Structure formats: C-alpha cells, structure tokens
XYZ file of C-alpha atoms in Angstrom:
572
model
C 0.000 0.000 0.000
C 0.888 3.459 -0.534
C 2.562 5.575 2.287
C 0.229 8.535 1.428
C 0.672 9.788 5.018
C 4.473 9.426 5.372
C 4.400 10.797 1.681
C 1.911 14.146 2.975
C 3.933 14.992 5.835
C 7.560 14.542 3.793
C 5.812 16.913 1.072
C 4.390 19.438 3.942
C 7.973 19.422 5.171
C 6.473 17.986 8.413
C 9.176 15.266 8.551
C 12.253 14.904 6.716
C 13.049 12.496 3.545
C 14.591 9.746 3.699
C 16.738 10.955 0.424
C 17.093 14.569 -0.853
C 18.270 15.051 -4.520
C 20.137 18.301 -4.623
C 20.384 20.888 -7.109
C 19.178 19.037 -9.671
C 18.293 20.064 -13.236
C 14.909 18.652 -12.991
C 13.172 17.666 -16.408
C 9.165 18.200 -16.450
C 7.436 15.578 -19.233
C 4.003 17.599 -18.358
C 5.426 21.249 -18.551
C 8.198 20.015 -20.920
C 10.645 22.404 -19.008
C 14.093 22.231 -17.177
C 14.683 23.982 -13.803
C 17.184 23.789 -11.333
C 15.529 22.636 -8.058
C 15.265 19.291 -4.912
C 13.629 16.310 -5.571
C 12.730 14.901 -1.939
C 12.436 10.635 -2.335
C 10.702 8.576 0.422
C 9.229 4.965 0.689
C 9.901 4.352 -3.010
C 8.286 7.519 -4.482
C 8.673 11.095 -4.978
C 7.193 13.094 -2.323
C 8.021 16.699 -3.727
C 10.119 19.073 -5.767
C 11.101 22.582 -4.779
C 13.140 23.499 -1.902
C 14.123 20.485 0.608
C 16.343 18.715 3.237
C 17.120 15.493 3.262
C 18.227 12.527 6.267
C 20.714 11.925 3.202
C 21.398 14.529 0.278
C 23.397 13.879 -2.950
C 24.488 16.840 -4.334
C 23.377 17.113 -8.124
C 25.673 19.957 -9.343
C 23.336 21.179 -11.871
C 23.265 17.469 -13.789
C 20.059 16.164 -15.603
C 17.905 14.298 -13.308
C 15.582 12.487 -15.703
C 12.980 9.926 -15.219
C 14.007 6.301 -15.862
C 13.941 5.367 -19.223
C 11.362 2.299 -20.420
C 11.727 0.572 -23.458
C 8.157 -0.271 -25.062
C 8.630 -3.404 -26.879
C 11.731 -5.699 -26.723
C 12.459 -9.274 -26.306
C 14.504 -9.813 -23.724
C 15.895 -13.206 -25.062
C 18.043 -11.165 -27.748
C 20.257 -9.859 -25.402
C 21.217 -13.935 -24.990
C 21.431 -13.582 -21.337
C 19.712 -14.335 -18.128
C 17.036 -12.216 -17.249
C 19.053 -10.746 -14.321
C 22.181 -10.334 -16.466
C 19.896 -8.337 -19.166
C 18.508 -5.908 -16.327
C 21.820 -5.359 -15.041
C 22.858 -4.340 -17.994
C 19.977 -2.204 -19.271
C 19.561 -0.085 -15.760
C 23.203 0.739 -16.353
C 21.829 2.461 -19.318
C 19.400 4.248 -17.563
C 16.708 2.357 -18.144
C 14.294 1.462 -15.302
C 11.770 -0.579 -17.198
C 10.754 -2.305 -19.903
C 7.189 -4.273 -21.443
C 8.888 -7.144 -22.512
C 7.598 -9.715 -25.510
C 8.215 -13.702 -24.288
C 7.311 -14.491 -27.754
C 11.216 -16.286 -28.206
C 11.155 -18.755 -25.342
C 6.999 -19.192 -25.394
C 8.168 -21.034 -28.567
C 10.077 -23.216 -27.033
C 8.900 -23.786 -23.912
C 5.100 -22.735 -23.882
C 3.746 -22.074 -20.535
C 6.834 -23.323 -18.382
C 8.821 -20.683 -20.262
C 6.142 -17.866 -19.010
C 6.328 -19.222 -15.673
C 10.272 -18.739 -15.685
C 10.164 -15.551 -17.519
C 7.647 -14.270 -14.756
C 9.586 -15.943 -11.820
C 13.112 -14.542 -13.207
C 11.922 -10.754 -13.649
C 10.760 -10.964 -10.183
C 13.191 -9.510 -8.312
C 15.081 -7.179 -10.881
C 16.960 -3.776 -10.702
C 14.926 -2.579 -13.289
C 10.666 -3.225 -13.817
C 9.307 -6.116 -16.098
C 5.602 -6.199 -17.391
C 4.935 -8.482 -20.093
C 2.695 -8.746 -22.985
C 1.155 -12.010 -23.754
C 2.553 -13.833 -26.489
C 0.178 -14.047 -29.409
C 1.869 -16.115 -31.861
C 2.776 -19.563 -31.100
C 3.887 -21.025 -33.047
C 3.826 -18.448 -35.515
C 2.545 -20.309 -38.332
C 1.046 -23.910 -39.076
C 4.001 -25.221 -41.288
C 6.484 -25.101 -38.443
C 6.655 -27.247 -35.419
C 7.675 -25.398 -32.069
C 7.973 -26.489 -28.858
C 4.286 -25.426 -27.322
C 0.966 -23.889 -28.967
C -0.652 -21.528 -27.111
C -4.275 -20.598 -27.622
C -6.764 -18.054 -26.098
C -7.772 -20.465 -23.281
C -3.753 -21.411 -22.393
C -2.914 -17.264 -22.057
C -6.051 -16.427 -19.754
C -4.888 -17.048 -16.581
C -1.857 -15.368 -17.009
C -3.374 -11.815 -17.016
C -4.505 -11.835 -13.941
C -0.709 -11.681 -12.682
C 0.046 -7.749 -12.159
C 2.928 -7.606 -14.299
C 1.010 -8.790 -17.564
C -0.567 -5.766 -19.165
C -2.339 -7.569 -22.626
C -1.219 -9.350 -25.622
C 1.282 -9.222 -27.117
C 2.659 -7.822 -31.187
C -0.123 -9.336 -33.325
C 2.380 -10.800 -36.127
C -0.765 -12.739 -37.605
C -2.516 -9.696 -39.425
C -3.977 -11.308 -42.271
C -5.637 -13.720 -39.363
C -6.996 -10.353 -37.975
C -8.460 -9.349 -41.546
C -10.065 -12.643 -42.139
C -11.460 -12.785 -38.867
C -9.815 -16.632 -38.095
C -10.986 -17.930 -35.496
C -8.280 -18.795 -33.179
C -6.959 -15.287 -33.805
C -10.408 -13.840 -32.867
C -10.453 -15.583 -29.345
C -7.098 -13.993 -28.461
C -8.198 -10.824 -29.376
C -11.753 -11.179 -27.252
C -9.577 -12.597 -24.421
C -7.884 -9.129 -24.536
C -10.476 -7.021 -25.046
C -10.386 -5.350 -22.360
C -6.502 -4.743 -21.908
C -3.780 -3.246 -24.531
C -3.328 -4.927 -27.817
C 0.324 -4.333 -29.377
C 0.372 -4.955 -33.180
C 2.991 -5.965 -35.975
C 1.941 -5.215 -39.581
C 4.611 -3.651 -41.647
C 3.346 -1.510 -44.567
C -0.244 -2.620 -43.564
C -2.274 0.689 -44.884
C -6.007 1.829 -46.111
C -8.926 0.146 -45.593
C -6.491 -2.912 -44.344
C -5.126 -0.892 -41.851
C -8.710 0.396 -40.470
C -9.561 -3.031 -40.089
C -7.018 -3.866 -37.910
C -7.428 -0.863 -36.096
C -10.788 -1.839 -35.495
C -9.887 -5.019 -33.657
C -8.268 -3.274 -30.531
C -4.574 -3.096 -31.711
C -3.038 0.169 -30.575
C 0.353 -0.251 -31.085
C 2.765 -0.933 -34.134
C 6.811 -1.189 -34.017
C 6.922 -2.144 -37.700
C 6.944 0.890 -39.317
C 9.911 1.911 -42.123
C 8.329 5.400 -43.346
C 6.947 8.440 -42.265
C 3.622 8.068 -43.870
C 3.209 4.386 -42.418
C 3.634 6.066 -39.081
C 1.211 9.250 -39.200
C -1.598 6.353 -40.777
C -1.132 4.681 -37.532
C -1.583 7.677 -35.097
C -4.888 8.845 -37.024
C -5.843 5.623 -36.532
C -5.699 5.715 -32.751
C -2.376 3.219 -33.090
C 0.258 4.621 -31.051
C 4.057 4.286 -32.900
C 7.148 2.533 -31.032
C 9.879 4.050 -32.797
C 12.030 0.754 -33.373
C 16.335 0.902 -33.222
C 17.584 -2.765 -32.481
C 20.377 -4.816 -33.504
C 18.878 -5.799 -37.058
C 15.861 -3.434 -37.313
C 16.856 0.282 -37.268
C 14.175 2.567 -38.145
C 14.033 5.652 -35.593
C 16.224 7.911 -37.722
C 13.730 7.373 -40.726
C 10.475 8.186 -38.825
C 11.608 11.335 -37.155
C 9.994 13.905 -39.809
C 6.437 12.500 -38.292
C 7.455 13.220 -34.751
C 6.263 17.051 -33.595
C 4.735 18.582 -30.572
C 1.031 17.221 -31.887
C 2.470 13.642 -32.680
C 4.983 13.026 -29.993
C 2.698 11.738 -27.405
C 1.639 9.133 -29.317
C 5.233 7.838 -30.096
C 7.823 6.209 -27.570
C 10.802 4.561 -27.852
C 10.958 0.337 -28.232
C 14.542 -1.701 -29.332
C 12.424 -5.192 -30.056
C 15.716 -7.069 -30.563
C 19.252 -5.635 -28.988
C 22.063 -7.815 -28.513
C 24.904 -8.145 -26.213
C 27.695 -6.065 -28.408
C 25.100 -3.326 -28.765
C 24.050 -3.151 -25.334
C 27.505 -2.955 -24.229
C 29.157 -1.018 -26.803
C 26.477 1.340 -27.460
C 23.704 1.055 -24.400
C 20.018 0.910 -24.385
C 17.250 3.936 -24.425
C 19.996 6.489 -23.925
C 21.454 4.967 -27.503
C 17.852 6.121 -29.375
C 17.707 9.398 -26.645
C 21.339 9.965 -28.632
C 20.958 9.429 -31.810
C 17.594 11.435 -31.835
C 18.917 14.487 -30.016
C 22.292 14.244 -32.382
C 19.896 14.877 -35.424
C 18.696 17.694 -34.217
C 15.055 17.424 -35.347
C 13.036 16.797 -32.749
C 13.441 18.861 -29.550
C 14.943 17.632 -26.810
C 11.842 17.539 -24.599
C 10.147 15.643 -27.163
C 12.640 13.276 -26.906
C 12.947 12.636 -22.978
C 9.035 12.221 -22.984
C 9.910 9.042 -25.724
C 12.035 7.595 -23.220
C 9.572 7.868 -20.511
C 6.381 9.106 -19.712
C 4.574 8.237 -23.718
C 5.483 4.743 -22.592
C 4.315 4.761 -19.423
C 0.869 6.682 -20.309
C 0.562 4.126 -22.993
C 0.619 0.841 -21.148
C -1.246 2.942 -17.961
C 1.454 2.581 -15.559
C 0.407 5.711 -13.796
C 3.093 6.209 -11.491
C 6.232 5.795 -13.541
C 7.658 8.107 -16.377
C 7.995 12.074 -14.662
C 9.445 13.078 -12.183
C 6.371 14.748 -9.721
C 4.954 14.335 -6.235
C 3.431 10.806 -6.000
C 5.873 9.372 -8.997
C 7.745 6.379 -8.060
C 11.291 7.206 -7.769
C 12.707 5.835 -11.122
C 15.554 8.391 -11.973
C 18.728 8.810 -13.940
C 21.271 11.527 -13.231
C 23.582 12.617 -16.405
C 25.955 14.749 -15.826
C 27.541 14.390 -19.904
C 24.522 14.906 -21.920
C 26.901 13.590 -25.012
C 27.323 10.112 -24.184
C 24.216 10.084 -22.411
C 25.578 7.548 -19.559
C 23.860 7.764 -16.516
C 26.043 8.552 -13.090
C 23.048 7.426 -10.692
C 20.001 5.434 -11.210
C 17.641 4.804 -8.457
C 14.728 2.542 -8.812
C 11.822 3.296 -6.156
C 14.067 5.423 -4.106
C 16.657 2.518 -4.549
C 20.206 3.863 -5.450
C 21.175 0.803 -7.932
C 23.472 2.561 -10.197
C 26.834 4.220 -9.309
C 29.194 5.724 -11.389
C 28.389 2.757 -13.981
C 28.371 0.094 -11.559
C 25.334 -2.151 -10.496
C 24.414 -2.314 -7.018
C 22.926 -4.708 -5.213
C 22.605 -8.499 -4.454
C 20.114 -10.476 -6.761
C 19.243 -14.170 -6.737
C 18.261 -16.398 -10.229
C 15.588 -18.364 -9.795
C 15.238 -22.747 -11.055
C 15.659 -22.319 -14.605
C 15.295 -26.297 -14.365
C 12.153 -25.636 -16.854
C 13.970 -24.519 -19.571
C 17.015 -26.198 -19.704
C 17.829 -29.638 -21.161
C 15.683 -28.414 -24.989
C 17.911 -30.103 -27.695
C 15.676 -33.474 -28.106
C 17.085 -34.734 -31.608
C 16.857 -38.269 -32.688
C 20.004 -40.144 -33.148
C 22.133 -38.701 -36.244
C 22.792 -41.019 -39.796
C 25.416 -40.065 -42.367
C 22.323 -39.989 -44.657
C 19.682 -38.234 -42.983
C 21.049 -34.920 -45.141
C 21.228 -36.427 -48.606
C 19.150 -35.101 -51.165
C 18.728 -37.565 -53.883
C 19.154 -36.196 -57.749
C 15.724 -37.703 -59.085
C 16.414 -34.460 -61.565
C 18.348 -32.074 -62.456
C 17.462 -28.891 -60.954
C 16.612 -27.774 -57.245
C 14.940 -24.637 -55.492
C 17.626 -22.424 -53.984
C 17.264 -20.098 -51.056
C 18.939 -16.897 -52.718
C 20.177 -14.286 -49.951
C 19.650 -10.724 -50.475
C 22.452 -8.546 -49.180
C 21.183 -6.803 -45.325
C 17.658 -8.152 -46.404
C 15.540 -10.530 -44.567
C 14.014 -11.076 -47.898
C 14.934 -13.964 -50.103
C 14.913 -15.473 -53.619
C 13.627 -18.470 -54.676
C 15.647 -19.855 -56.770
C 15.965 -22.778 -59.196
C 19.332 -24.187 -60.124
C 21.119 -26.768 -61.553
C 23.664 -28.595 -59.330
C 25.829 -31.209 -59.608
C 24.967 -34.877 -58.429
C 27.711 -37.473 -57.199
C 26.505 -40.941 -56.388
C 22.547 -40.068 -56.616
C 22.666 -37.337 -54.645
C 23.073 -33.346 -55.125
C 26.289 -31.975 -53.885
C 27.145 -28.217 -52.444
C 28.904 -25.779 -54.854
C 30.422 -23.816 -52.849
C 32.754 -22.045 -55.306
C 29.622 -21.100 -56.469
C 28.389 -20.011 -52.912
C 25.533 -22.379 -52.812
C 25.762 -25.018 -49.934
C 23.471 -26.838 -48.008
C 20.972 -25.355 -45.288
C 18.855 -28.012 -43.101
C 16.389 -27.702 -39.874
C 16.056 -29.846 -37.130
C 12.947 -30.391 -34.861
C 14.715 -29.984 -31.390
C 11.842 -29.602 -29.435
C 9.649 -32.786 -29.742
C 12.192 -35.319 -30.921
C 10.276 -35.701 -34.040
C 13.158 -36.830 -36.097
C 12.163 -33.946 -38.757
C 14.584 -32.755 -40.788
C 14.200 -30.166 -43.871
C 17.169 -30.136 -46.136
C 17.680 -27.625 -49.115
C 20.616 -25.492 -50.351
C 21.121 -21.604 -49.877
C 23.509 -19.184 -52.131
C 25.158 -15.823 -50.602
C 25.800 -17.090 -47.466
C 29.666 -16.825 -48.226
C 30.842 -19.898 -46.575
C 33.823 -21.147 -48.424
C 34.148 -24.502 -45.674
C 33.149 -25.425 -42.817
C 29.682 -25.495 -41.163
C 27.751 -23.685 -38.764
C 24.500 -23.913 -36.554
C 22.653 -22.392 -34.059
C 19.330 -22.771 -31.783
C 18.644 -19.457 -32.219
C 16.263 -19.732 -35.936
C 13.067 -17.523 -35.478
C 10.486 -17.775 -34.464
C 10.155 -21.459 -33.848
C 13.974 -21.806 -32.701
C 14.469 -25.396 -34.272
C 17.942 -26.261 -34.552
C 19.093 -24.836 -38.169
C 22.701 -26.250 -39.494
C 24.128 -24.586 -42.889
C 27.443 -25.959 -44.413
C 29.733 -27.250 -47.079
C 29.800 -31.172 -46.108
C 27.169 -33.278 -44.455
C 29.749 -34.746 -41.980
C 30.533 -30.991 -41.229
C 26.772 -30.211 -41.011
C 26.614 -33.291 -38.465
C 29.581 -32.785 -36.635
C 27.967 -29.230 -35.790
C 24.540 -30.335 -35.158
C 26.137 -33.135 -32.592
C 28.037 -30.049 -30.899
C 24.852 -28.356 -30.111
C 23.559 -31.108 -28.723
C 26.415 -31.668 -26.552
C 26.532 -28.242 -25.135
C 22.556 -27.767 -24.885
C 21.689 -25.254 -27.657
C 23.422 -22.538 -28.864
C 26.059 -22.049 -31.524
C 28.709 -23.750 -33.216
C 31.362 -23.395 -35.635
C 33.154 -26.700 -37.323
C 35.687 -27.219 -39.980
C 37.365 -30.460 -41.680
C 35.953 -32.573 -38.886
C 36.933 -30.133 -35.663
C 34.759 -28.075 -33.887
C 36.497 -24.664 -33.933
C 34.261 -22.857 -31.545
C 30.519 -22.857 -29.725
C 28.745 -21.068 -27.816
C 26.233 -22.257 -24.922
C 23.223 -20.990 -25.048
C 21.807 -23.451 -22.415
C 18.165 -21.784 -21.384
C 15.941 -22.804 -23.904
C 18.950 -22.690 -26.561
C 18.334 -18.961 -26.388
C 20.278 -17.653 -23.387
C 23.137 -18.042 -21.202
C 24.057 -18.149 -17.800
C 27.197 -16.371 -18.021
C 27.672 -12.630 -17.514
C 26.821 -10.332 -20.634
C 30.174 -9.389 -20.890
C 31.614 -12.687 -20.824
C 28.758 -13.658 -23.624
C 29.553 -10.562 -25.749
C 33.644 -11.528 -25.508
C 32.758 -15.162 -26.921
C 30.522 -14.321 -29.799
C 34.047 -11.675 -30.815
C 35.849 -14.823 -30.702
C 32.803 -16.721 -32.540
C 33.096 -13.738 -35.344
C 36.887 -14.164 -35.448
C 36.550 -17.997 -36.094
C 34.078 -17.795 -38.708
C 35.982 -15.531 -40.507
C 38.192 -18.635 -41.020
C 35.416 -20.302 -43.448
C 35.380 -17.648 -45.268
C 33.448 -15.279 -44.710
C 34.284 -11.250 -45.125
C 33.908 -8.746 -42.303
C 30.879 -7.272 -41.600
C 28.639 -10.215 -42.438
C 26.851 -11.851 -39.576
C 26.126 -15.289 -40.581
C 24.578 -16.695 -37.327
C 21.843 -13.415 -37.575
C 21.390 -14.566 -41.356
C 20.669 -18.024 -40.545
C 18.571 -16.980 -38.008
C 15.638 -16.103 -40.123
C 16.199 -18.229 -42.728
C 13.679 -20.400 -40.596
C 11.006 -18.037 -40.281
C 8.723 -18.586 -42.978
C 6.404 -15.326 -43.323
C 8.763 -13.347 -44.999
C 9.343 -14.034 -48.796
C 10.076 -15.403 -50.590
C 11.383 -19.321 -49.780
C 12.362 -20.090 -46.271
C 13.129 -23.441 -44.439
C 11.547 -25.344 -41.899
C 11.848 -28.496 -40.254
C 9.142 -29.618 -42.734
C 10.778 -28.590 -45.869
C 11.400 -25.545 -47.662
C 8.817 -23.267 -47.773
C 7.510 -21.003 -51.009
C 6.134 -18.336 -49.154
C 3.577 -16.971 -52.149
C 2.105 -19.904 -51.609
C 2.522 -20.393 -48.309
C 2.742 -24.291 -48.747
C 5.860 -26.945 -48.219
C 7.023 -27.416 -51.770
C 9.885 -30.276 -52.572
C 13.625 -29.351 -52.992
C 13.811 -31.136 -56.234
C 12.196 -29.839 -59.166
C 11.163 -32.480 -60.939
C-alpha cells in the first residue's frame, strides 16, 4: 500500500526524507521544461520538488535528473542472457523498465517458459511487465515447442505484471477474422493490444485498427507512421540490432504527434548493449539529429510509454511518482552517473548495485531433443536435375527463390560452394520428431566449414548450414552436446561454440563474458570464409522463419512463401 501519510507529511515538510536530490536540473514531461531545483524521495516515491532537506542529500551539481527510461517493446531473449544479467545491464543504461515480448522462449517452452520468464523478472533492478505472447507457433508449417491458444494465455493476465497481448504478427488472421486469432483478441479485449503489420495501410489498416490493436513497431516510413496515429495506433519508434528505423520516422514526430510515439529496441544484442547502451542509444541518436526537440525526446524515453501501457506512477518526475531516476551529468554520451529505482540507489558511477538471486531455470534447460544422427539423414537424392535455392539478399531478410542446376555425385546433389551455394537443413529440437528439412542456400559466403545455431526464429528449431554433411553433423552433434546454442566446425573439428543453455536462447554467463565469446565466434568464422561485416549466425537466423518471402526453411521442408505451402527441394 501506498505511504500517502508518510508521503503528505515529507511533502508538507512535516518530517524529513529519507533521500534529498540536490540541485538538480529537474526535467518536467508535463510542462516540458528544465529547472534547477530538490527532488525529496521517500518509501519508493517522490514526495516533492522545490526546496528540501534530506536525512541523506546527494548533491546534483546542476546534472540532468531524468525519469528512468522504459523501453516499449523488446524481447529480452536477444540480449542472450539471463534475465538478471539483461537488467543489469539495461539499468546501467538508464533504463528502469521495460514491457517485454516472451514471444522467443513461449516457442520453445510454452507455458513453463512464461512461468520462468515471470519468476526470473521478479526480483530485478529494473521493472518487467509483459505482454502475452500471441503467436505460437507463428505459423502452421512449423513445429515449435508449445501452442498456445486463447484459453492457455487467460490465466496469465490476472498476474500484475502482464498488461495484454502481445505484437499481433498474424494480421492477415486479424483481416479474415480466423478464429483462433479472434479468441485472443476477445480474451484481450479489455486490456492493450500491441500490433505488428509492416506496410499494412487503407482500408487494411482500419480493419485492424478496429480489432483493438493500438500499437505498431513495424513501421519503415513516415507516412506508415502518421496512418497509424490517425488511426488511434500509437508508434514505437524501433532501433535494435537488425531493425533500425528511428532515424527514418523522425519527420512525423512534432509537438502534436509526440505523445503518441515512444521509444521500443524489439531485438538488442549483447555487443550493442555494451558497446552502445540501451534507451539512452535512441535518446542519442535522436537528439544528435537535431530534429526533434529535446523535450520531445525525454518524454519518448519515458512518460509516452508509461501513459501508454497505464502505468500511472512511472515516467515524470512529480509528487506521487515512483522514484525511477537517472542523473547525467555528460549529456553527449548520455551515460547515466546514478540510477535509483523506487528510491533505490542501484546505479553508481556505472556500476550495479545490489545483491540479486536467479531463480530454477530447471524448466527450460535440457531443450535439444534430436533423434540419433545417420550419415544420410542430409542427402538429397538427384531424381532431376534442378533444385529450389534459397537466394540471400544482401542486409535483407528477404529472399529469392531460386531454381538451379547442381551437380549430383553418387545419386545425390552436392554443395557448390565455389559457387556459394551449400546446403541449409532444420532440425525439430523440441519434440524429438526426427524432422529434418534439407535444401541449399547461395550468398551465405561460406567457403568450408559449417555452422548452426538454436537461435532460428520464431520457432527456434535447430538450423545447421554448411559445405559437407559430416561438417553439417559434426555441428549439429556439438549443439547437442553443449545444450543449444552455436557452433562453428571445420574439416571434422569443432572450432568454436557457444552455450546458449536456457531454452537454446540464453546463457548463464555474464553479458560481458557472452559478448567476448561471440568476438571470438566472429573471429573464427571468418576462417570459413566469410568477409567482415557479415553476420552469418543473424542470417541463418531467419532463414527459418517462414512469413517473410520469398522461400524459407523449416523443419518440414522448404517453404515457397507466395504460396505459403511446403514445396519439394527437387524440381522435378
């Protein structure tokens, strides 16, 4: 309950606060104004600003006392580390909370993986509320590890921290009115709807307007993002890892717009967070350009968010506020000296404060369930000439679908890879199915070798590309051995993995420790290869995620996406 009394008297200057905030330079979201002034912190929560004593005073010096930044949309699996080790990292950054996505381990481990991701955020430097996962699997030619309908996500909204459901990926399900789509969106009627439908505009875009969704992180282009806010769809202005859109959408941000935009990074991973931090990255690159003002650009980072989702008490700094609060004294770098969290001082001079505990992440380890491996289980026999090729498009998720002639040894097609065009398979690691779809893919720029990885959206099957099949084995059996993750093998030898032991998504080690060993993972692969600048694990990542065109991979098959059907490798 709210100290309301002890928060009264503190205000009234009756008694003093428990923590006084000196001569700060005090942003306003509401007034969008700076002033120098106190900020008097008690039982978690602001109790005033103006003039005040403290039992215990930090002296500000004139430094920017903002609120604590909260990220809008991201999945906290990409940052490949523990929940703990993620929040570490992110308050560092400023950032104080975040409405996190499950939609990566969902996939793998359905309702047990909720549970964790609920039990793990728990106890956190930073705030965790979570949006229902929507999608999963994400479509019926893919076989993840759970399936969640309307009835499965119910019970989980009565939990405080879950505020709705989650990016509605399934948009043409929306349109059409399908069923199972229609019972998630009734289950949610009541509570926020986030949405996912790149270039979705017109009449199409009314429609799904009309079914609740008031949110979209998808959008490229300016006009894309003023059709959303006139149609009551608020716009999360995305810069991740892969996805970097907030420099193009700035021309629709203005003192009429900006309270219907905030800042989201969907997917951010470890080098970024490190190298280049969280919210305070997108607070610097938008003040840098110059064309939004400042005080737009604060109220991004905080209090649009926080209005948005209707978490009332976080996002300004004012009487009643919960004390979430970054100090910068370098407005360049935009790195945060302090950072309290309710009152809490967890941040100081860059270092994390604080003991935290993890939780049993029993639930979720232990997910590579493969049957046992045969030399032949990747051959792809020549019953013609020609096969459908996955064709790579340069920094494009997008790919071509190909068809190629190859040459054929003993029966069976063989890998050109002077020709860049080797083989690509998926494993079903979740059930122990024994399904395997095998097909070739040109561009990827391996010259030897093989590599695979657990991370392979959005299902996160086990996906294997490489020049040999014994390679291709050799790499799939390292993953195994190590519990999901990724793995790098040449001639016979692994050269290099990675653990990713929760769920084949994330890792128990520090984030620093994970960002040194995917450098040395980059290094290695460099050794097949591949030139710099090309991320081949982030590539084969979506290679398995077959709603964007034009032919994809599964564990079924390859997949022509026009069709949206399973369609043989051989072309007869």
């Amino acid at each position: 309950m709210k100290p309301i009394e002890r928060l009264v008297n503190v205000a009234n200057k009756k008694d003093k606060a428990e923590l006084v905030i000196k001569n700060a330079k005090i942003f306003n979201g509401f007034s969008k104004t700076f002033k120098i002034a106190d900020v008097a912190i008690d039982s978690g929560y602001i109790a005033g600003v103006g003039e005040y004593s403290g039992q215990n005073e930090l002296d500000a010096k004139g430094a920017l006392l903002t609120p604590g930044f909260i990220d809008g949309h991201v999945h906290i699996e990409s940052g490949m580390a523990s929940p703990l080790e993620f929040a570490k990292t992110l308050v560092a950054n400023g950032t104080t909370t975040i409405i996190a996505d499950p939609h990566e381990i969902a996939n793998v481990a359905g309702i047990k993986g909720l549970e964790y991701l609920l039990k793990a955020t728990d106890d956190l430097p930073i705030s965790v509320y979570m949006m229902l996962p929507s999608c999963v699997p994400a479509t019926p030619l893919e076989m993840g590890g759970a399936s969640l309908n309307a009835e499965d996500l119910k019970p989980f909204l009565k939990h405080p921290r879950v505020l709705g459901l989650g990016e509605m990926m399934n948009y043409p399900g929306v349109l059409n009115n399908d069923p199972e789509v229609m019972a998630k969106l009734h289950m949610a009627e009541n509570h926020i709807i986030d949405g996912h439908a790149p270039e979705l505009m017109g009449t199409a875009l009314n429609a799904y307007a009309t079914a609740g969704i008031r949110s979209d992180h998808e959008c490229t282009k300016p006009e894309e993002a003023l059709a959303r806010i006139e149609n009551g769809i608020a716009v999360m202005l995305r810069e991740g890892s892969a996805a970097k859109n907030l420099l193009s959408l700035l021309d629709v941000v203005n003192d009429n717009t900006a309270p219907f935009c905030f800042f989201a990074t969907d997917d951010r991973h470890p080098e970024d967070l490190i190298e280049q931090g969280h919210i305070n990255y997108l607070v610097k690159l938008a003040s840098e350009d110059g064309r939004v003002s400042l005080e737009n650009i604060l109220n991004l980072a905080s209090l649009n968010a926080a209005r948005h989702f209707g978490l009332r008490e976080l996002g300004a700094i004012a009487p009643g506020f919960k004390a979430d609060l970054a100090l910068f004294s370098d407005t360049k770098n935009w790195k945060p000296s302090h950072v309290w969290k309710a009152g809490k001082l967890v941040v100081e001079n860059g270092e994390v404060l604080g003991a935290y505990q993890k939780v049993d992440e029993s639930a979720i380890r232990n997910s590579v369930r493969l049957q046992p491996l045969t030399d032949d289980c990747l051959k792809v026999k020549a019953t013609a000439s020609k096969v459908r090729v996955i064709g790579l498009i340069p920094n494009q998720l997008l790919t071509e679908h190909l068809i190629m002639q190859l040459p054929s040894i003993n029966g069976e097609f063989k890998a050109l890879p002077e020709q860049d065009i080797i083989k690509i398979a998926v494993f079903e690691r979740h059930r122990n199915s024994g399904n395997i779809g095998v097909g070739f893919i040109k561009g990827l720029g391996l010259k030897s070798g093989a590599i695979a990885s657990t991370i392979a959206h959005d299902s996160h099957n086990l996906v294997v590309a490489g020049v040999t099949d014994a390679d291709m084995l050799l790499a799939v059996a390292e993953i195994q051995r190590i519990g999901g993750g990724l793995a790098i093998v040449e001639n016979g030898k692994v050269l290099a993995s990675l653990a990713l032991e929760l769920g084949g998504l994330l890792s128990d080690q520090p984030m620093t420790e994970i960002k040194k060993q995917l450098a040395l993972m980059q290094q290695t692969v460099r050794k097949l290869g591949l030139t710099e600048g090309h991320d081949p694990f982030m590539t084969l990542a979506f290679m398995s995620l077959p709603v964007i065109p034009y032919l994809k991979i599964t564990e079924n098959g390859l997949v022509d996406i026009t069709t949206f059907s399973v369609v043989p490798t051989v072309v007869e």
